[in-house]
XYZ file of C-alpha atoms in Angstrom:
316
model
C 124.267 57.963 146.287
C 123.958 54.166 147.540
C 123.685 55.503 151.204
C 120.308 57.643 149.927
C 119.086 54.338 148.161
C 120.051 52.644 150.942
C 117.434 55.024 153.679
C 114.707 55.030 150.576
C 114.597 51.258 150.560
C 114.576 51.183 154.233
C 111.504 54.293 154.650
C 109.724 52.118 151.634
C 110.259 48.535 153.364
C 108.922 50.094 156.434
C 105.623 51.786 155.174
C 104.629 48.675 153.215
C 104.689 46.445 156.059
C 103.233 48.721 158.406
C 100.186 48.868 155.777
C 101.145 52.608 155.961
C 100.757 53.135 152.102
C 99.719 50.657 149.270
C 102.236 52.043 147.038
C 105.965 53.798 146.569
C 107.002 55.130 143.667
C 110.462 56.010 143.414
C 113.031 54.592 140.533
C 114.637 51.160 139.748
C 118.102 50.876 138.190
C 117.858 50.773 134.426
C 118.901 48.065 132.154
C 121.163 50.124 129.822
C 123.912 52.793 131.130
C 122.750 55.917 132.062
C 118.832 55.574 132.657
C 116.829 54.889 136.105
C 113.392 53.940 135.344
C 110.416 54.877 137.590
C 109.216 51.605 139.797
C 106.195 50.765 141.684
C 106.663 48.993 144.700
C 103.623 46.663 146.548
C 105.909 44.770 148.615
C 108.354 45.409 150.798
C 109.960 42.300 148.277
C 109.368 44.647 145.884
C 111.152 47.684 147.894
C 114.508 46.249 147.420
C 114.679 47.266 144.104
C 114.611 50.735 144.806
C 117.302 53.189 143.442
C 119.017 56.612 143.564
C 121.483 58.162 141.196
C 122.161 61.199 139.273
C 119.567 59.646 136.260
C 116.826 59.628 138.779
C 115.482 62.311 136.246
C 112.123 61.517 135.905
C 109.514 63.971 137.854
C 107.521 61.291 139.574
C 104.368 63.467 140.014
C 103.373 62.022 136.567
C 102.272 58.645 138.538
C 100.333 60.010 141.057
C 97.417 62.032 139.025
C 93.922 60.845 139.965
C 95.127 57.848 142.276
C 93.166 56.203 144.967
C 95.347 54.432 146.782
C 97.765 55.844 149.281
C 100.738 56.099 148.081
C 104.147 57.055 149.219
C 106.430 58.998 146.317
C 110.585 59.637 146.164
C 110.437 63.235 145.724
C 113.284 65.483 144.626
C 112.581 69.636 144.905
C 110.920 69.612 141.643
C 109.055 66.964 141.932
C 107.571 68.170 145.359
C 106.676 71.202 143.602
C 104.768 69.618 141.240
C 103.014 67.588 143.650
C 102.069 70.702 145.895
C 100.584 71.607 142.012
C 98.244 68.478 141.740
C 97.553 69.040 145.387
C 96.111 72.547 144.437
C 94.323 71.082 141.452
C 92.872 68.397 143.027
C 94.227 65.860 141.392
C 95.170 63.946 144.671
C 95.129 64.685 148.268
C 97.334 65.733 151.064
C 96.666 63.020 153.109
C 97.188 60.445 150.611
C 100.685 60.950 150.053
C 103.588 59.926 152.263
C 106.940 62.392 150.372
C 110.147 60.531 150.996
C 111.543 63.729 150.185
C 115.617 63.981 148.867
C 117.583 67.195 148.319
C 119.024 67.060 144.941
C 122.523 67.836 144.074
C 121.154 68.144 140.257
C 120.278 65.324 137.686
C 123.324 64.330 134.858
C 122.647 64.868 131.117
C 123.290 61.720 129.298
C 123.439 63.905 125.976
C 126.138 65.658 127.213
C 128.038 62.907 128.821
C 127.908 61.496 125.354
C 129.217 64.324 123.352
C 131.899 64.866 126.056
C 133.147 61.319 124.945
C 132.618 61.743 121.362
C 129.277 60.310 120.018
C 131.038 57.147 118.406
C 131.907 55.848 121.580
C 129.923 53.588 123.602
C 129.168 54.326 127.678
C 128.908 51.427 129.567
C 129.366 52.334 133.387
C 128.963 55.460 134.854
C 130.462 56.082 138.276
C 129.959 59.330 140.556
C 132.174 60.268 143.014
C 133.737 63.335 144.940
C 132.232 66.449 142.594
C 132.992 63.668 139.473
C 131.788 61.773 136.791
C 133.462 58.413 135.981
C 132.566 57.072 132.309
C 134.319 53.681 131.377
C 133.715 52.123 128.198
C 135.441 49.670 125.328
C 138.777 51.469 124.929
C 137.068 54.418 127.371
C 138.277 55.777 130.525
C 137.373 59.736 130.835
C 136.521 61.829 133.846
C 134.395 65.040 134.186
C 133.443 67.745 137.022
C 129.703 66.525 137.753
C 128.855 70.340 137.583
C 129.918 70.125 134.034
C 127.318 67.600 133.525
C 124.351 68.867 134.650
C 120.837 69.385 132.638
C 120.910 72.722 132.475
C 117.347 72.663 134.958
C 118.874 71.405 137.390
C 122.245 73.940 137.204
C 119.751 77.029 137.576
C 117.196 75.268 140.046
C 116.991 77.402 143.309
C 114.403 74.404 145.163
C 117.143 71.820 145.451
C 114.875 70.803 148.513
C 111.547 69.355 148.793
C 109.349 71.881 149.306
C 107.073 69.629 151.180
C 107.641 66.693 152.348
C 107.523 64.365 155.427
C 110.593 62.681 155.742
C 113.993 63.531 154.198
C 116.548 60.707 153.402
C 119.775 62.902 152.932
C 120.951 66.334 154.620
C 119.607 69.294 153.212
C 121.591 71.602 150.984
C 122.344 74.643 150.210
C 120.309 76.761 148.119
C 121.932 78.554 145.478
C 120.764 81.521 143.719
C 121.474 81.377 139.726
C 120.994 83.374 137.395
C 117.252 81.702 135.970
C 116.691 83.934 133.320
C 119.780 85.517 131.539
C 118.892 83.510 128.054
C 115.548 84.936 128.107
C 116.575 88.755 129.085
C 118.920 88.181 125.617
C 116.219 87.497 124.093
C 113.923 90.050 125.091
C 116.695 92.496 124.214
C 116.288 91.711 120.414
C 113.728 93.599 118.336
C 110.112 91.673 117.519
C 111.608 90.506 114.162
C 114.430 89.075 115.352
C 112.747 87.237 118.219
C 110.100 85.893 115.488
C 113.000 84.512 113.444
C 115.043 82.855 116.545
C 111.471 81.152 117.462
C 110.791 80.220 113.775
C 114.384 78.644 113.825
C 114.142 77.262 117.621
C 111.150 75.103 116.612
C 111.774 74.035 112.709
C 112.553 70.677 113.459
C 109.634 70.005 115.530
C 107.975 67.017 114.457
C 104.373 67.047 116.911
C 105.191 64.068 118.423
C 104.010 65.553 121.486
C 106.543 64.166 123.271
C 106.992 67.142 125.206
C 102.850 67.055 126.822
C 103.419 63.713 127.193
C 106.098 63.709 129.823
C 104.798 66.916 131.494
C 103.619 66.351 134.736
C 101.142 68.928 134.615
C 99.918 68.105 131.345
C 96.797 65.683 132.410
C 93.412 67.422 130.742
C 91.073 64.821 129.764
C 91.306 66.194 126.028
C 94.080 67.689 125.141
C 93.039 70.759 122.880
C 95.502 69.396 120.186
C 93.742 66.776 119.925
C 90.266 68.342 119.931
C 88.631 68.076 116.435
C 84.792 70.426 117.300
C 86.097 73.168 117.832
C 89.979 72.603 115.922
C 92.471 74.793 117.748
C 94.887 74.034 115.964
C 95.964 72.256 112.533
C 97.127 68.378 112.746
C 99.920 69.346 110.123
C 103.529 70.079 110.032
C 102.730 73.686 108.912
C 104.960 75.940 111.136
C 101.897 78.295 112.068
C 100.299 74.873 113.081
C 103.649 74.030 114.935
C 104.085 77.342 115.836
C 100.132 77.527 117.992
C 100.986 74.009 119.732
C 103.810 75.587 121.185
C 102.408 79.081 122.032
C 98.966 77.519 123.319
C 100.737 74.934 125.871
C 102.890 77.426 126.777
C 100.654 79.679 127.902
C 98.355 76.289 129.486
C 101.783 76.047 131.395
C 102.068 79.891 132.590
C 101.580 80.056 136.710
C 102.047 75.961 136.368
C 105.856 75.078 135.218
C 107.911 73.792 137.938
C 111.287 73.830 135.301
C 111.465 69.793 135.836
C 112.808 69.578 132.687
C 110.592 67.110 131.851
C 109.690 68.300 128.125
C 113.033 69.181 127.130
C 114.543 65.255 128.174
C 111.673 63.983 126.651
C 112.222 65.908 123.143
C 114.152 63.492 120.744
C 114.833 66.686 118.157
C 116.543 68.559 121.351
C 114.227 71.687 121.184
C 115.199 74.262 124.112
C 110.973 74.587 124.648
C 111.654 76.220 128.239
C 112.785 79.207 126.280
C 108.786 79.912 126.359
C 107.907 78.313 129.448
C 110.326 80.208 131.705
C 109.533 83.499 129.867
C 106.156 82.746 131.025
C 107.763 82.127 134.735
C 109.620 85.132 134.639
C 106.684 87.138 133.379
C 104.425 85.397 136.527
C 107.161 86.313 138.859
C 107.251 90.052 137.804
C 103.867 90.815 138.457
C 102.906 88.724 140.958
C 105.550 87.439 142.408
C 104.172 83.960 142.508
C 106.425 81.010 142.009
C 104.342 77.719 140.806
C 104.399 74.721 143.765
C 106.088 76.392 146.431
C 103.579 76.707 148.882
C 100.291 74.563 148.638
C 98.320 78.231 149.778
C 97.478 80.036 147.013
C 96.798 79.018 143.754
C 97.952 80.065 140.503
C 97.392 84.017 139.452
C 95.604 82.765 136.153
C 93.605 80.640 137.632
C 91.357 83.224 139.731
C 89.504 85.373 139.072
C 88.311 88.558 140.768
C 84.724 90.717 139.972
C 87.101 94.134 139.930
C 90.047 92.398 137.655
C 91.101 94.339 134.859
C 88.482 94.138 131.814
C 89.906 96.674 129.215
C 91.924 93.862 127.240
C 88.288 92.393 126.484
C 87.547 92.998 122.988
């Protein structure tokens, strides 16, 4: 990990005193255990604080929407997806962007580092090394298989790479091939009723803080149509059929879109599995068109054309 932070400080110092690119974006090392927080370098100064770990969660495509400024970005495979997405929605250009890209081995989950310790027991230091994660605390000293410790995005991911990029700090890797969508074909295999009830269950302890949108990279509509009062989509209660349409309409916003950063679900402080409905949506988007969102930057998402001769008999 320090030799990776070691090239991405290097690329960064580089670019910024070349004048190459006003900006990187890439993580600094938090101040508590267990979180790397996004930084914005101006200065090669500035540079050497530049970090990479296995908390380097954060899809940094949420920093570059609607910039001016070139800007140079630490990109992981998802996060290289997503930016081949605001490249096909315009929300910043090609040429603008210098991708320091890195091949992920997979992100930790600091909630399940936790409970692996017991929840009464404080993390201080967190040390990875050969396939494992060292955890030392007060009174602490426990080892795990970083597999084990995963977010469960990043143990299904199949775009480990960048999918654009134009350099890469670290050998490539592997891709694997996982098994994306067993949860949802379990689900699909129950009847209508029982789906409604393991959806009305799934979301009960939602609590619209719209946590979720907020950390989406792709969520970045000037009005959000929660949030729209002429016309009111949807209710600004804690009904569940209220809860229940936030979740089905930004789902369906996110159909073609999702790049499975994992984003929502991290950002969620009730722990709701919402990519239950966002990869259905993938899968479904995959069957019939077999389009993957940010792969490629031709193409553009299936719901977002339109054709004269499309299909009209759904129309009301």
């Amino acid at each position: 990990m320090e030799k990776i932070a070691e090239q991405i400080r290097s690329e960064a110092s580089r670019l910024l005193e070349k004048g190459e690119v006003e900006l990187v974006v890439g993580f600094r090392k938090g101040s508590i255990p267990m979180v790397s927080r996004p930084w914005l370098a101006r200065t090669p100064q500035e540079a050497k604080e530049l970090h990479w770990d296995g908390f380097c969660n954060l899809n940094l495509a949420n920093y570059l929407t609607k910039r001016k400024e070139k800007v140079a970005v630490v990109a992981k495979g998802c996060d290289s997806r997503s930016l081949v997405l605001h490249m096909q929605e315009h929300q910043i250009t090609r040429d603008q962007v210098v991708i320091l890209g890195v091949p992920c081995q997979g992100m930790l989950d600091r909630r399940k580092l936790q409970e692996a310790v017991g929840l009464d027991r404080e993390i201080l230091e967190v040390e990875e090394a050969d396939g494992l994660v060292h955890l030392r605390g007060r009174d602490l000293q426990e080892s795990l298989p970083r597999q084990e410790a995963l977010q469960q995005c990043c143990s299904i991911c199949e775009h480990r790479n960048p999918v654009l990029k134009d350099l890469v700090l670290a050998e490539e890797l592997k891709e694997q091939k996982a098994e994306r969508f067993r949860d949802i074909l379990e689900m699909e295999r129950k009847s209508a009723q029982e789906r409604w009830e393991a959806f009305r269950q799934v979301l009960s302890t939602c609590i619209r803080c719209y946590a979720c949108r907020n950390a989406c990279p792709h969520c970045y509509c000037p009005e959000c149509f929660v949030d729209c009062s002429r016309p009111q989509w949807v209710g600004k209660s804690q009904d569940p059929q209220d809860v229940f349409t936030f979740h089905l309409f930004r789902a369906f916003h996110m159909a073609g879109r999702c790049t499975d950063c994992g984003s929502c679900e991290r950002a969620c402080p009730m722990g709701i599995p919402v990519r239950l409905l966002t990869r259905k949506l993938e899968k479904e988007i995959k069957e019939r068109w077999g389009y993957e969102a940010g792969v490629s930057l031709e193409g553009v998402p299936p719901l977002a054309t339109y054709q004269p001769d499309d299909p009209q008999d759904f129309i009301l």
